[in-house]
């Protein structure tokens, strides 16, 4: 056991939890992702707590007194503020569905921690003493920036852990250990609901090091399985370099699918529908994309509708510099239309005339634009 002094233990709301259980037990632990994040220097907003030495009836009564909400009473889990408070448990797979698990109470920390997926997620931090329990080498895995599974049999009981490993690798810039990757390659995602798959993919789409996660998807055969795309490693490598560079400038969760579907000429609607992604991903088909670098006129046409810093295609330092020079990085390119010019026109005649006026105004603007000053000093 290690003694720690992490900021997570100084959370004021945690004092309430301490007061609730202090008369009954000294074995109450922060567990799971919040402890991992504390060692990674990441601030958590949600916390998981496990309570030992308190029987089910006493635990239920205590939760009732503080008006905690039963989030999964059959799993002994209650929500209180930003805490999930639970009794320790073991889980055993009984069928193919996500819900097909039998749950049993256990009062042993090591047994309870064994149900978790990766060693870095199995750390336990005592909220009273600050002692850390690390039965599976989680702290060392964090130091080595490695994703390692705990128990092969337990790991294989939920194939969603394959996607969890992938999105963790991209979020934290961790490598998946060889033994864990080999185990992940044996699992199929066919028994998972599309909603569960979509939830993990969206976490991947948010990740800072998304290209790392996408490479693991490829190694696991999931580019083909999920996106129905036959892609060679050489073509993928070109794409990953583009994606990595673009992520430096665009943090938006839609960046991956925008680049992926456009680069490989895939159908946005088919992919977003098959994966049950939000409608905003399907709408990416309407987002302007260029296979080659756009010229200033093309940039200004986009800027008529929105500032270029709101465009997913503004993902290189060169384009950002040009957008700022044109004055449309953070504001639209405004064009005043003289309504007398479209008087008497109908239908398509109106849109064609407006387009013609816009192109004329853009040409005039560019003709009068002062060259960018370059300081060679």
CSV table of C-alpha atoms in Angstrom, one decimal:
chain,number,residue,atom,x,y,z
A,1,UNK,CA,0.0,0.0,0.0
A,2,UNK,CA,1.2,3.5,-0.9
A,3,UNK,CA,0.3,6.7,0.9
A,4,UNK,CA,-0.7,9.5,-1.4
A,5,UNK,CA,-1.4,13.2,-1.1
A,6,UNK,CA,-3.5,14.0,-4.2
A,7,UNK,CA,-5.7,17.0,-4.7
A,8,UNK,CA,-8.6,14.7,-5.4
A,9,UNK,CA,-8.7,13.9,-1.7
A,10,UNK,CA,-9.2,17.6,-0.8
A,11,UNK,CA,-12.4,17.9,-2.7
A,12,UNK,CA,-14.9,19.6,-0.3
A,13,UNK,CA,-17.8,17.4,-1.4
A,14,UNK,CA,-15.8,14.4,-0.4
A,15,UNK,CA,-16.1,15.5,3.2
A,16,UNK,CA,-19.8,14.8,3.1
A,17,UNK,CA,-19.2,11.3,2.0
A,18,UNK,CA,-16.6,10.8,4.7
A,19,UNK,CA,-19.2,12.0,7.3
A,20,UNK,CA,-21.8,9.6,6.0
A,21,UNK,CA,-19.7,6.5,6.4
A,22,UNK,CA,-17.3,7.4,9.2
A,23,UNK,CA,-19.4,5.8,11.9
A,24,UNK,CA,-19.5,2.5,10.1
A,25,UNK,CA,-16.3,1.9,8.2
A,26,UNK,CA,-12.8,3.1,7.4
A,27,UNK,CA,-12.7,1.2,4.1
A,28,UNK,CA,-14.2,3.6,1.6
A,29,UNK,CA,-12.3,4.1,-1.7
A,30,UNK,CA,-12.3,6.4,-4.7
A,31,UNK,CA,-12.0,3.9,-7.6
A,32,UNK,CA,-11.7,3.7,-11.4
A,33,UNK,CA,-11.1,6.6,-13.8
A,34,UNK,CA,-11.1,9.4,-11.3
A,35,UNK,CA,-8.0,7.9,-9.5
A,36,UNK,CA,-6.3,7.2,-12.8
A,37,UNK,CA,-7.0,10.8,-13.9
A,38,UNK,CA,-5.6,12.2,-10.6
A,39,UNK,CA,-2.2,10.5,-11.3
A,40,UNK,CA,-2.3,11.8,-14.9
A,41,UNK,CA,-3.0,15.4,-13.7
A,42,UNK,CA,-6.5,15.4,-15.2
A,43,UNK,CA,-9.3,17.0,-13.4
A,44,UNK,CA,-12.4,14.8,-13.0
A,45,UNK,CA,-16.0,15.9,-12.7
A,46,UNK,CA,-17.4,12.5,-11.8
A,47,UNK,CA,-16.2,10.2,-9.1
A,48,UNK,CA,-16.8,6.5,-8.3
A,49,UNK,CA,-16.8,5.3,-4.7
A,50,UNK,CA,-16.8,1.8,-3.2
A,51,UNK,CA,-17.9,1.2,0.4
A,52,UNK,CA,-16.7,-1.8,2.3
A,53,UNK,CA,-17.8,-3.3,5.6
A,54,UNK,CA,-21.4,-2.0,5.3
A,55,UNK,CA,-24.1,-4.5,4.5
A,56,UNK,CA,-26.8,-4.0,1.8
A,57,UNK,CA,-29.6,-3.0,4.2
A,58,UNK,CA,-27.5,-0.4,6.1
A,59,UNK,CA,-26.1,0.9,2.8
A,60,UNK,CA,-29.6,1.3,1.3
A,61,UNK,CA,-30.8,3.1,4.4
A,62,UNK,CA,-27.9,5.5,4.4
A,63,UNK,CA,-28.5,6.3,0.7
A,64,UNK,CA,-32.1,6.9,1.4
A,65,UNK,CA,-31.3,9.4,4.2
A,66,UNK,CA,-29.3,11.6,1.8
A,67,UNK,CA,-31.8,11.2,-1.0
A,68,UNK,CA,-29.3,9.5,-3.3
A,69,UNK,CA,-30.8,8.1,-6.5
A,70,UNK,CA,-30.6,4.4,-7.3
A,71,UNK,CA,-28.8,4.2,-10.6
A,72,UNK,CA,-28.7,0.5,-10.6
A,73,UNK,CA,-30.0,-1.0,-7.4
A,74,UNK,CA,-29.3,-4.5,-8.6
A,75,UNK,CA,-25.7,-3.5,-8.9
A,76,UNK,CA,-25.8,-1.7,-5.6
A,77,UNK,CA,-25.1,1.7,-7.2
A,78,UNK,CA,-26.4,5.1,-6.1
A,79,UNK,CA,-25.9,8.6,-7.5
A,80,UNK,CA,-25.2,11.4,-5.0
A,81,UNK,CA,-24.2,14.8,-6.5
A,82,UNK,CA,-21.3,14.0,-8.8
A,83,UNK,CA,-20.6,10.7,-7.1
A,84,UNK,CA,-21.5,7.1,-8.0
A,85,UNK,CA,-21.5,5.3,-4.6
A,86,UNK,CA,-21.6,1.6,-4.7
A,87,UNK,CA,-21.0,-1.6,-2.7
A,88,UNK,CA,-18.1,-3.7,-4.0
A,89,UNK,CA,-19.2,-6.4,-6.4
A,90,UNK,CA,-18.1,-9.1,-8.8
A,91,UNK,CA,-19.6,-9.7,-12.2
A,92,UNK,CA,-20.0,-12.9,-14.2
A,93,UNK,CA,-21.1,-13.1,-17.9
A,94,UNK,CA,-24.3,-15.2,-18.3
A,95,UNK,CA,-25.2,-14.4,-21.9
A,96,UNK,CA,-24.4,-12.4,-25.1
A,97,UNK,CA,-26.3,-9.2,-24.3
A,98,UNK,CA,-24.8,-6.3,-22.4
A,99,UNK,CA,-27.2,-6.9,-19.5
A,100,UNK,CA,-26.4,-10.6,-19.2
A,101,UNK,CA,-24.3,-10.5,-16.1
A,102,UNK,CA,-24.8,-12.0,-12.6
A,103,UNK,CA,-23.7,-9.7,-9.9
A,104,UNK,CA,-22.5,-10.8,-6.4
A,105,UNK,CA,-21.4,-8.8,-3.4
A,106,UNK,CA,-17.8,-9.1,-2.2
A,107,UNK,CA,-16.1,-7.4,0.7
A,108,UNK,CA,-12.6,-8.0,-0.6
A,109,UNK,CA,-10.8,-5.2,-2.4
A,110,UNK,CA,-8.7,-7.3,-4.7
A,111,UNK,CA,-11.6,-9.5,-5.8
A,112,UNK,CA,-13.7,-6.4,-6.5
A,113,UNK,CA,-11.0,-4.7,-8.5
A,114,UNK,CA,-10.5,-7.7,-10.7
A,115,UNK,CA,-13.7,-7.0,-12.6
A,116,UNK,CA,-12.2,-3.8,-14.1
A,117,UNK,CA,-10.8,-3.8,-17.6
A,118,UNK,CA,-7.3,-2.2,-17.4
A,119,UNK,CA,-4.8,-2.0,-14.6
A,120,UNK,CA,-4.8,1.8,-14.7
A,121,UNK,CA,-8.5,1.7,-14.0
A,122,UNK,CA,-8.2,-0.6,-11.0
A,123,UNK,CA,-6.5,1.7,-8.6
A,124,UNK,CA,-8.2,2.3,-5.2
A,125,UNK,CA,-7.7,5.4,-3.0
A,126,UNK,CA,-8.8,5.4,0.6
A,127,UNK,CA,-10.7,8.6,1.2
A,128,UNK,CA,-9.8,8.6,4.9
A,129,UNK,CA,-6.1,7.5,5.0
A,130,UNK,CA,-5.0,8.4,1.5
A,131,UNK,CA,-3.6,4.9,1.1
A,132,UNK,CA,-3.5,3.6,-2.5
A,133,UNK,CA,-4.3,-0.1,-3.3
A,134,UNK,CA,-2.7,-1.2,-6.5
A,135,UNK,CA,-3.2,-5.0,-7.0
A,136,UNK,CA,-2.6,-5.1,-10.7
A,137,UNK,CA,0.3,-2.8,-11.4
A,138,UNK,CA,-1.8,0.1,-12.5
A,139,UNK,CA,0.5,2.8,-11.2
A,140,UNK,CA,3.4,1.4,-13.1
A,141,UNK,CA,1.3,1.1,-16.2
A,142,UNK,CA,0.5,4.8,-15.9
A,143,UNK,CA,4.2,5.7,-15.5
A,144,UNK,CA,5.1,3.6,-18.5
A,145,UNK,CA,2.1,4.9,-20.4
A,146,UNK,CA,0.8,1.4,-21.1
A,147,UNK,CA,-2.6,0.0,-21.4
A,148,UNK,CA,-2.7,-3.5,-20.0
A,149,UNK,CA,-5.6,-5.8,-19.2
A,150,UNK,CA,-6.1,-7.4,-15.8
A,151,UNK,CA,-7.6,-10.8,-16.4
A,152,UNK,CA,-8.0,-12.4,-19.8
A,153,UNK,CA,-11.2,-14.3,-19.0
A,154,UNK,CA,-12.9,-11.3,-17.4
A,155,UNK,CA,-11.7,-9.0,-20.2
A,156,UNK,CA,-13.3,-11.1,-22.9
A,157,UNK,CA,-16.7,-11.0,-21.1
A,158,UNK,CA,-17.4,-7.5,-22.6
A,159,UNK,CA,-16.0,-6.8,-26.0
A,160,UNK,CA,-16.7,-3.1,-25.6
A,161,UNK,CA,-13.4,-3.1,-23.8
A,162,UNK,CA,-11.7,-3.2,-27.2
A,163,UNK,CA,-13.1,0.2,-28.1
A,164,UNK,CA,-12.4,1.5,-24.6
A,165,UNK,CA,-8.7,0.5,-25.0
A,166,UNK,CA,-8.6,2.3,-28.3
A,167,UNK,CA,-10.1,5.6,-27.1
A,168,UNK,CA,-7.9,5.5,-24.0
A,169,UNK,CA,-4.8,5.2,-26.2
A,170,UNK,CA,-5.9,8.3,-28.1
A,171,UNK,CA,-7.0,10.3,-25.1
A,172,UNK,CA,-3.9,9.7,-23.0
A,173,UNK,CA,-1.3,8.9,-25.7
A,174,UNK,CA,-0.8,5.5,-24.2
A,175,UNK,CA,0.4,2.4,-26.1
A,176,UNK,CA,-1.6,-0.8,-25.8
A,177,UNK,CA,0.6,-3.7,-24.6
A,178,UNK,CA,1.3,-6.5,-27.0
A,179,UNK,CA,-0.5,-9.1,-24.9
A,180,UNK,CA,-3.6,-6.9,-24.5
A,181,UNK,CA,-3.6,-6.1,-28.2
A,182,UNK,CA,-3.5,-9.8,-29.1
A,183,UNK,CA,-6.4,-10.4,-26.8
A,184,UNK,CA,-8.4,-7.6,-28.3
A,185,UNK,CA,-7.8,-9.0,-31.8
A,186,UNK,CA,-9.7,-12.2,-30.8
A,187,UNK,CA,-12.9,-10.3,-29.9
A,188,UNK,CA,-15.8,-9.4,-32.1
A,189,UNK,CA,-18.0,-6.4,-31.7
A,190,UNK,CA,-21.0,-8.0,-33.3
A,191,UNK,CA,-22.8,-8.6,-30.0
A,192,UNK,CA,-22.6,-4.9,-29.1
A,193,UNK,CA,-25.4,-2.4,-29.6
A,194,UNK,CA,-24.7,0.4,-32.0
A,195,UNK,CA,-25.4,2.9,-29.2
A,196,UNK,CA,-22.6,1.5,-27.1
A,197,UNK,CA,-20.2,1.5,-30.0
A,198,UNK,CA,-21.1,5.1,-30.9
A,199,UNK,CA,-20.5,6.2,-27.4
A,200,UNK,CA,-16.9,5.0,-27.4
A,201,UNK,CA,-16.3,6.2,-30.9
A,202,UNK,CA,-17.4,9.7,-30.0
A,203,UNK,CA,-14.9,9.7,-27.1
A,204,UNK,CA,-12.2,8.7,-29.6
A,205,UNK,CA,-13.4,11.6,-31.9
A,206,UNK,CA,-12.7,14.0,-29.1
A,207,UNK,CA,-9.2,12.7,-28.4
A,208,UNK,CA,-6.1,14.8,-28.7
A,209,UNK,CA,-4.0,12.0,-30.2
A,210,UNK,CA,-6.8,10.6,-32.4
A,211,UNK,CA,-4.4,9.3,-35.0
A,212,UNK,CA,-3.0,6.8,-32.5
A,213,UNK,CA,-6.5,5.4,-31.8
A,214,UNK,CA,-7.3,5.2,-35.5
A,215,UNK,CA,-4.1,3.2,-36.2
A,216,UNK,CA,-5.2,0.8,-33.5
A,217,UNK,CA,-8.6,0.5,-35.1
A,218,UNK,CA,-6.8,-0.5,-38.3
A,219,UNK,CA,-4.6,-3.1,-36.5
A,220,UNK,CA,-7.7,-4.6,-35.0
A,221,UNK,CA,-9.5,-4.8,-38.3
A,222,UNK,CA,-12.1,-2.3,-37.2
A,223,UNK,CA,-11.7,0.3,-39.9
A,224,UNK,CA,-13.3,-2.3,-42.2
A,225,UNK,CA,-15.8,-3.6,-39.7
A,226,UNK,CA,-17.1,-0.3,-38.5
A,227,UNK,CA,-16.7,2.0,-41.6
A,228,UNK,CA,-17.0,-0.6,-44.3
A,229,UNK,CA,-13.8,0.7,-45.9
A,230,UNK,CA,-11.1,-1.3,-47.6
A,231,UNK,CA,-7.9,0.8,-47.0
A,232,UNK,CA,-4.3,-0.2,-47.5
A,233,UNK,CA,-1.8,0.6,-44.8
A,234,UNK,CA,0.1,2.9,-47.2
A,235,UNK,CA,-3.1,5.0,-47.9
A,236,UNK,CA,-3.9,5.0,-44.2
A,237,UNK,CA,-0.5,6.3,-43.3
A,238,UNK,CA,-1.0,9.3,-45.6
A,239,UNK,CA,-4.3,10.0,-44.0
A,240,UNK,CA,-3.0,9.6,-40.4
A,241,UNK,CA,-0.3,12.2,-41.1
A,242,UNK,CA,-3.0,14.6,-42.4
A,243,UNK,CA,-5.2,13.9,-39.4
A,244,UNK,CA,-2.4,14.4,-36.9
A,245,UNK,CA,-1.4,17.8,-38.4
A,246,UNK,CA,-5.1,18.9,-38.6
A,247,UNK,CA,-5.7,18.0,-34.9
A,248,UNK,CA,-3.1,20.6,-34.0
A,249,UNK,CA,-5.4,23.3,-35.2
A,250,UNK,CA,-8.9,21.8,-35.0
A,251,UNK,CA,-10.2,20.4,-31.7
A,252,UNK,CA,-13.7,19.7,-32.9
A,253,UNK,CA,-15.1,16.2,-32.5
A,254,UNK,CA,-16.3,16.1,-36.1
A,255,UNK,CA,-12.8,16.5,-37.6
A,256,UNK,CA,-12.0,12.8,-38.0
A,257,UNK,CA,-15.1,11.9,-40.0
A,258,UNK,CA,-14.9,15.1,-42.1
A,259,UNK,CA,-11.4,14.2,-43.2
A,260,UNK,CA,-11.9,10.4,-43.3
A,261,UNK,CA,-15.0,10.4,-45.5
A,262,UNK,CA,-13.6,13.1,-47.8
A,263,UNK,CA,-10.1,11.6,-48.1
A,264,UNK,CA,-11.4,8.1,-48.9
A,265,UNK,CA,-14.5,9.2,-50.8
A,266,UNK,CA,-17.0,7.5,-48.4
A,267,UNK,CA,-20.6,8.3,-47.8
A,268,UNK,CA,-21.3,10.4,-44.7
A,269,UNK,CA,-24.9,9.4,-44.4
A,270,UNK,CA,-24.3,5.7,-44.7
A,271,UNK,CA,-21.5,5.7,-42.0
A,272,UNK,CA,-23.3,8.0,-39.6
A,273,UNK,CA,-26.5,6.0,-40.0
A,274,UNK,CA,-24.9,2.6,-39.6
A,275,UNK,CA,-23.0,3.8,-36.5
A,276,UNK,CA,-26.0,5.7,-35.1
A,277,UNK,CA,-24.0,8.8,-34.8
A,278,UNK,CA,-25.7,12.1,-34.1
A,279,UNK,CA,-27.2,14.0,-37.1
A,280,UNK,CA,-24.4,16.5,-37.0
A,281,UNK,CA,-22.0,13.9,-38.4
A,282,UNK,CA,-24.3,13.2,-41.4
A,283,UNK,CA,-24.4,16.9,-42.0
A,284,UNK,CA,-20.7,17.0,-42.6
A,285,UNK,CA,-21.5,16.1,-46.2
A,286,UNK,CA,-22.4,19.8,-46.5
A,287,UNK,CA,-19.1,21.1,-45.2
A,288,UNK,CA,-16.8,22.4,-48.0
A,289,UNK,CA,-13.8,20.2,-48.6
A,290,UNK,CA,-10.8,20.7,-51.0
A,291,UNK,CA,-8.5,17.9,-52.3
A,292,UNK,CA,-5.9,20.6,-53.0
A,293,UNK,CA,-5.2,23.9,-51.3
A,294,UNK,CA,-8.1,26.4,-51.9
A,295,UNK,CA,-7.3,29.8,-53.4
A,296,UNK,CA,-8.3,33.1,-51.8
A,297,UNK,CA,-11.5,33.4,-53.8
A,298,UNK,CA,-12.6,30.0,-52.6
A,299,UNK,CA,-11.8,30.9,-49.0
A,300,UNK,CA,-13.9,34.1,-49.2
A,301,UNK,CA,-16.8,32.2,-50.6
A,302,UNK,CA,-16.8,30.0,-47.5
A,303,UNK,CA,-16.5,33.1,-45.3
A,304,UNK,CA,-19.7,34.6,-46.7
A,305,UNK,CA,-21.5,31.9,-44.7
A,306,UNK,CA,-19.3,31.7,-41.6
A,307,UNK,CA,-15.9,32.8,-40.1
A,308,UNK,CA,-13.2,30.5,-41.3
A,309,UNK,CA,-12.2,29.5,-37.8
A,310,UNK,CA,-15.6,27.7,-37.7
A,311,UNK,CA,-14.7,25.7,-40.9
A,312,UNK,CA,-13.2,22.2,-40.4
A,313,UNK,CA,-11.1,22.7,-43.5
A,314,UNK,CA,-9.0,25.5,-41.8
A,315,UNK,CA,-6.6,23.0,-40.5
A,316,UNK,CA,-3.1,24.0,-41.6
A,317,UNK,CA,-0.9,26.9,-40.5
A,318,UNK,CA,-0.8,28.2,-44.1
A,319,UNK,CA,-4.6,28.4,-44.4
A,320,UNK,CA,-4.9,30.1,-40.9
A,321,UNK,CA,-2.4,32.7,-42.0
A,322,UNK,CA,-4.3,33.4,-45.2
A,323,UNK,CA,-7.6,33.6,-43.4
A,324,UNK,CA,-6.2,36.2,-41.0
A,325,UNK,CA,-4.7,38.2,-43.9
A,326,UNK,CA,-8.1,38.2,-45.6
A,327,UNK,CA,-9.7,39.4,-42.4
A,328,UNK,CA,-12.1,36.4,-42.3
A,329,UNK,CA,-10.5,34.3,-39.6
A,330,UNK,CA,-13.0,35.2,-36.9
A,331,UNK,CA,-15.7,37.1,-38.8
A,332,UNK,CA,-17.7,36.6,-42.0
A,333,UNK,CA,-17.0,38.3,-45.3
A,334,UNK,CA,-19.9,40.7,-45.6
A,335,UNK,CA,-21.3,41.6,-49.0
A,336,UNK,CA,-24.1,44.2,-49.4
A,337,UNK,CA,-26.6,43.3,-52.1
A,338,UNK,CA,-28.4,46.2,-53.8
A,339,UNK,CA,-32.0,44.8,-54.0
A,340,UNK,CA,-32.7,46.8,-57.2
A,341,UNK,CA,-30.2,44.4,-58.9
A,342,UNK,CA,-32.5,41.4,-58.4
A,343,UNK,CA,-35.8,43.2,-58.8
A,344,UNK,CA,-38.1,41.4,-61.2
A,345,UNK,CA,-36.1,38.1,-61.0
A,346,UNK,CA,-37.6,34.8,-59.9
A,347,UNK,CA,-36.5,31.5,-58.5
A,348,UNK,CA,-33.1,30.4,-59.8
A,349,UNK,CA,-32.6,33.7,-61.5
A,350,UNK,CA,-32.3,35.3,-58.0
A,351,UNK,CA,-29.8,32.8,-56.7
A,352,UNK,CA,-27.7,33.0,-59.9
A,353,UNK,CA,-27.7,36.8,-59.7
A,354,UNK,CA,-26.7,36.9,-56.0
A,355,UNK,CA,-23.9,34.4,-56.8
A,356,UNK,CA,-22.7,36.6,-59.6
A,357,UNK,CA,-22.7,39.7,-57.4
A,358,UNK,CA,-20.8,37.9,-54.7
A,359,UNK,CA,-18.1,36.7,-57.2
A,360,UNK,CA,-17.7,40.3,-58.5
A,361,UNK,CA,-17.4,41.7,-55.0
A,362,UNK,CA,-14.8,39.0,-54.1
A,363,UNK,CA,-12.8,39.8,-57.3
A,364,UNK,CA,-12.9,43.6,-56.4
A,365,UNK,CA,-11.8,42.8,-52.8
A,366,UNK,CA,-8.8,40.7,-53.9
A,367,UNK,CA,-7.8,43.2,-56.5
A,368,UNK,CA,-7.6,45.9,-53.8
A,369,UNK,CA,-6.0,43.7,-51.1
A,370,UNK,CA,-2.6,44.9,-49.9
A,371,UNK,CA,0.1,42.2,-50.2
A,372,UNK,CA,1.1,40.5,-46.9
A,373,UNK,CA,4.0,42.3,-45.3
A,374,UNK,CA,6.9,40.0,-44.5
A,375,UNK,CA,9.5,41.0,-41.9
A,376,UNK,CA,12.9,39.6,-42.9
A,377,UNK,CA,14.7,41.3,-40.0
